[in-house]
Coordinates of C-alpha atoms and ligand atoms in Angstrom, one line a residue:
M122 CA 38.5 -43.3 40.2
S123 CA 35.9 -45.7 39.1
P124 CA 35.3 -45.9 35.4
G125 CA 32.4 -43.7 34.1
P126 CA 29.2 -45.3 32.8
E127 CA 29.1 -46.9 29.3
I128 CA 26.4 -44.3 28.2
L129 CA 25.4 -41.0 29.6
I130 CA 22.4 -39.5 27.9
F131 CA 21.3 -35.8 28.1
S132 CA 17.7 -35.1 27.2
D133 CA 15.5 -32.0 26.8
L134 CA 12.0 -32.6 28.1
D135 CA 9.2 -30.7 26.3
G136 CA 8.8 -32.0 22.8
T137 CA 11.7 -34.3 23.2
L138 CA 11.3 -37.0 26.0
L139 CA 7.8 -35.5 26.6
D140 CA 5.0 -35.3 24.0
H141 CA 4.6 -31.6 23.3
E142 CA 0.9 -31.8 23.8
T143 CA 0.1 -34.5 26.4
Y144 CA 3.5 -34.2 28.3
Q145 CA 3.7 -38.0 28.5
W146 CA 6.9 -39.9 28.2
R147 CA 5.7 -43.5 28.3
A148 CA 6.1 -44.0 24.5
A149 CA 9.9 -43.9 25.2
E150 CA 9.7 -46.7 27.7
P151 CA 11.2 -49.4 25.2
A152 CA 14.5 -47.5 25.2
L153 CA 14.3 -46.3 28.8
A154 CA 13.9 -50.0 29.9
R155 CA 17.1 -50.9 28.1
L156 CA 18.9 -47.9 29.6
R157 CA 17.8 -48.9 33.1
T158 CA 19.0 -52.5 32.6
M159 CA 22.5 -51.4 31.5
N160 CA 22.9 -48.8 34.3
A161 CA 23.1 -46.1 31.7
G162 CA 22.8 -42.6 33.0
L163 CA 20.0 -40.2 31.8
V164 CA 20.4 -36.4 32.7
L165 CA 17.2 -34.4 32.1
A166 CA 17.9 -30.9 30.8
T167 CA 15.2 -28.5 30.9
S168 CA 13.9 -25.0 31.7
K169 CA 11.7 -26.5 34.4
T170 CA 12.5 -26.0 38.1
A171 CA 13.9 -28.6 40.3
A172 CA 10.5 -28.9 42.2
E173 CA 8.9 -29.7 38.8
V174 CA 11.6 -32.1 37.6
A175 CA 12.2 -34.2 40.9
P176 CA 8.9 -36.1 40.9
L177 CA 9.2 -36.7 36.9
R178 CA 12.8 -37.9 37.2
A179 CA 11.7 -40.4 40.0
E180 CA 8.8 -41.5 37.9
I181 CA 11.0 -42.2 34.9
G182 CA 13.4 -44.0 37.4
F183 CA 16.7 -42.0 36.9
S184 CA 16.8 -40.2 40.3
T185 CA 20.5 -41.5 40.9
W186 CA 21.5 -38.9 38.1
P187 CA 21.6 -35.2 38.3
A188 CA 19.2 -33.1 36.2
I189 CA 20.0 -29.7 34.6
V190 CA 17.2 -27.3 35.6
E191 CA 16.1 -23.8 34.8
N192 CA 17.8 -23.9 31.3
G193 CA 21.2 -24.7 32.8
G194 CA 21.0 -22.2 35.6
G195 CA 21.7 -25.0 38.1
L196 CA 21.7 -28.7 38.8
L197 CA 19.1 -30.9 40.8
E198 CA 21.7 -33.3 42.2
P199 CA 21.0 -37.1 42.5
G200 CA 18.4 -38.0 45.2
N201 CA 14.7 -37.1 45.4
Q202 CA 14.8 -33.8 47.4
P203 CA 15.6 -30.6 45.7
T204 CA 17.6 -28.2 48.0
Q205 CA 15.9 -25.3 49.4
D206 CA 18.8 -22.9 48.4
T207 CA 17.4 -19.9 46.8
S208 CA 20.4 -17.5 47.2
I209 CA 21.1 -17.1 43.4
Y210 CA 17.4 -16.5 42.8
Q211 CA 17.4 -14.0 45.5
E212 CA 20.4 -12.1 43.9
I213 CA 18.3 -12.0 40.7
R214 CA 15.3 -10.5 42.3
A215 CA 17.6 -8.0 44.2
A216 CA 19.2 -6.8 41.0
L217 CA 15.8 -6.5 39.3
R218 CA 14.7 -3.9 41.9
D219 CA 17.3 -1.5 40.5
L220 CA 16.4 -2.0 36.9
P221 CA 14.0 0.2 34.8
Q222 CA 10.3 -0.8 35.4
G223 CA 8.5 -3.0 33.0
F224 CA 9.3 -6.6 33.9
R225 CA 6.8 -8.7 35.9
G226 CA 8.5 -11.9 37.0
F227 CA 6.9 -15.2 38.4
G228 CA 8.0 -13.9 41.8
D229 CA 5.5 -10.9 41.3
M230 CA 2.7 -13.2 40.5
T231 CA 0.4 -15.5 42.3
N232 CA 0.1 -19.2 41.5
D233 CA -3.4 -18.4 40.0
E234 CA -1.8 -15.9 37.6
I235 CA 0.9 -18.3 36.6
S236 CA -1.7 -21.1 36.2
A237 CA -3.6 -18.9 33.8
L238 CA -0.7 -17.8 31.8
T239 CA 0.9 -21.2 31.4
G240 CA -2.1 -23.6 31.5
L241 CA -0.5 -25.4 34.4
S242 CA -2.6 -26.7 37.3
P243 CA -2.4 -24.5 40.5
Q244 CA -0.3 -27.3 42.2
S245 CA 2.1 -27.3 39.1
A246 CA 2.2 -23.6 39.1
E247 CA 3.4 -23.6 42.6
H248 CA 6.4 -25.8 41.5
A249 CA 7.0 -23.6 38.6
K250 CA 7.2 -20.7 40.9
A251 CA 9.8 -22.5 43.2
R252 CA 12.8 -20.9 41.5
Q253 CA 16.3 -21.1 42.5
F254 CA 18.4 -20.0 39.4
S255 CA 16.4 -17.9 37.0
E256 CA 13.3 -15.5 36.8
P257 CA 10.9 -15.8 33.9
G258 CA 8.3 -13.2 33.4
L259 CA 6.4 -10.9 31.1
W260 CA 7.7 -7.7 29.7
I261 CA 4.7 -5.5 30.3
G262 CA 6.5 -2.1 29.7
A263 CA 6.5 -0.3 26.4
E264 CA 8.5 -2.1 23.6
A265 CA 10.6 1.0 23.1
D266 CA 11.9 0.5 26.8
F267 CA 13.0 -3.0 26.4
Q268 CA 16.4 -2.3 25.1
R269 CA 17.1 0.2 27.9
F270 CA 16.0 -2.6 30.3
T271 CA 18.2 -5.2 28.7
D272 CA 21.2 -2.9 28.8
A273 CA 20.8 -2.1 32.4
A274 CA 20.3 -5.8 33.2
R275 CA 23.5 -6.6 31.4
E276 CA 25.3 -4.0 33.4
A277 CA 24.1 -5.5 36.6
G278 CA 25.5 -8.9 35.4
L279 CA 22.2 -10.4 34.3
F280 CA 21.4 -12.2 31.1
V281 CA 18.2 -11.6 29.3
Q282 CA 16.7 -14.1 27.0
R283 CA 13.4 -13.4 25.3
G284 CA 11.4 -16.3 24.3
G285 CA 8.1 -16.8 22.4
R286 CA 6.1 -15.8 25.5
F287 CA 8.3 -15.4 28.5
T288 CA 11.5 -13.3 29.0
A289 CA 14.0 -14.9 31.5
L290 CA 16.7 -13.4 33.5
S291 CA 19.5 -15.4 34.7
F292 CA 23.4 -15.4 35.2
G293 CA 23.7 -16.8 31.8
E294 CA 24.8 -20.4 32.3
T295 CA 23.3 -22.7 29.6
K296 CA 22.3 -26.3 29.2
A297 CA 25.3 -26.7 27.1
D298 CA 27.7 -25.5 29.8
R299 CA 26.0 -28.1 32.3
V300 CA 26.5 -31.0 29.8
V301 CA 30.2 -30.1 29.4
D302 CA 30.5 -30.1 33.2
L303 CA 28.7 -33.3 33.7
I304 CA 30.8 -35.2 30.8
K305 CA 33.8 -34.1 32.7
R306 CA 32.4 -35.4 36.2
Y307 CA 31.2 -38.8 34.9
R308 CA 33.5 -39.4 32.0
P309 CA 31.1 -41.8 30.1
K310 CA 32.5 -44.0 27.4
H311 CA 29.7 -42.5 25.0
S312 CA 27.5 -39.5 25.4
I313 CA 24.4 -38.8 23.6
A314 CA 22.2 -35.6 23.7
L315 CA 18.7 -35.2 22.4
G316 CA 16.6 -32.0 21.8
D317 CA 13.9 -30.7 19.7
A318 CA 14.6 -26.9 19.4
P319 CA 17.0 -24.5 18.1
N320 CA 18.1 -23.6 21.7
D321 CA 19.1 -27.4 22.1
A322 CA 21.7 -27.2 19.2
E323 CA 24.5 -26.2 21.3
M324 CA 24.0 -29.0 23.8
L325 CA 23.9 -31.5 20.8
Q326 CA 27.3 -30.4 19.7
W327 CA 29.0 -31.2 22.9
A328 CA 27.9 -35.0 23.0
D329 CA 29.4 -37.7 20.9
I330 CA 26.1 -38.1 19.2
G331 CA 23.4 -35.6 18.9
I332 CA 19.7 -36.3 18.1
I333 CA 17.1 -33.7 16.8
V334 CA 13.8 -35.1 17.8
A335 CA 11.1 -34.1 15.2
N336 CA 8.7 -31.5 16.5
R337 CA 6.5 -30.3 13.6
A338 CA 4.6 -27.8 15.9
G339 CA 8.0 -26.0 16.8
P340 CA 10.5 -23.9 15.1
D341 CA 12.9 -25.8 12.7
V342 CA 16.4 -26.7 13.9
P343 CA 18.8 -25.4 11.2
R344 CA 21.0 -27.9 9.7
L345 CA 23.9 -28.6 12.0
P346 CA 27.5 -29.4 11.5
G347 CA 27.8 -33.2 11.8
E348 CA 24.7 -34.1 10.1
D349 CA 26.6 -35.2 7.0
S350 CA 28.7 -37.6 8.9
G351 CA 25.9 -39.1 11.0
R352 CA 27.2 -37.6 14.3
I353 CA 24.0 -35.5 14.4
R354 CA 20.9 -37.4 13.4
R355 CA 17.1 -36.5 13.0
T356 CA 14.2 -38.7 14.0
E357 CA 11.2 -39.3 11.8
R358 CA 8.7 -39.7 14.6
E359 CA 7.9 -36.9 17.1
G360 CA 8.4 -36.7 20.9
P361 CA 9.0 -39.7 23.0
D362 CA 8.4 -42.1 19.9
G363 CA 11.2 -40.6 18.1
W364 CA 13.3 -40.6 21.3
S365 CA 12.9 -44.2 21.7
D366 CA 13.6 -44.9 17.9
A367 CA 16.8 -43.0 17.9
V368 CA 18.2 -44.3 21.4
S369 CA 17.3 -47.9 20.5
E370 CA 19.1 -47.6 17.2
I371 CA 22.2 -46.3 18.8
L372 CA 22.1 -49.1 21.5
D373 CA 21.8 -51.6 18.8
E374 CA 24.9 -50.2 17.1
F375 CA 26.8 -50.4 20.4
S376 CA 25.6 -53.9 21.1
T377 CA 27.0 -55.3 17.8
K378 CA 30.4 -54.3 19.3
R379 CA 31.2 -51.7 16.8
E380 CA 31.4 -48.0 16.8
P381 CA 28.2 -46.2 15.8
T382 CA 27.7 -46.0 12.1
F383 CA 29.0 -42.7 10.8
H384 CA 27.7 -42.4 7.2
G385 CA 30.3 -40.6 5.2
Ligands
MG16 MG1 12.0 -28.7 24.0

């Protein structure tokens, strides 16, 4: 078996590699250019669908690496075309039919409705609706009935995650599960994970170095084990600027032929 890449990076998108307001990644170009030159791997890890991630991954220039999509529900394998396999999604939709009423999923909505709810363009809404591994939606039932819905879903083998706005149904695989799988698959010499939100914390724990990218508009990431030793670090700047700062700093540490500095 050929040796793995020197460096494999796992990165959340919104608020991490993408600016949380403009969704731009260009400010990270200084570090991205270095990664391309050294053939480092970059695995995007996001709640977005394969249809949403594929063009972005191509634009950033890392289509030879898989992406973790739908919050870990599945992978977009290397290459530009997402598969059309919707069997897992169909299973979720089928299980939903037997659950108590009150959940309105993306599969029940028109592109215009999704567009109005998310602020996405109608074209982007169509990509967001192209689900394969999870079903986000709104709880429109009575608040008192939500627990009954959750219990019934769990009994049907589904995992219910209630976010700020959307509630998502899946079979429970997480971004962190996929990070573990991909580290086993590629066996990199060093792995780095970057995220901006509390739900990225688990993924950061599995990489050699975890970076919490500042996002002053989002919820605080609680202090994590590893921050004292420097294994987990925080950026000063937000979004792709902070991303580039952190990755460049680590690459500098590697290039001086010593292990990254762990401050005691
Ligand atoms: Mg994020």
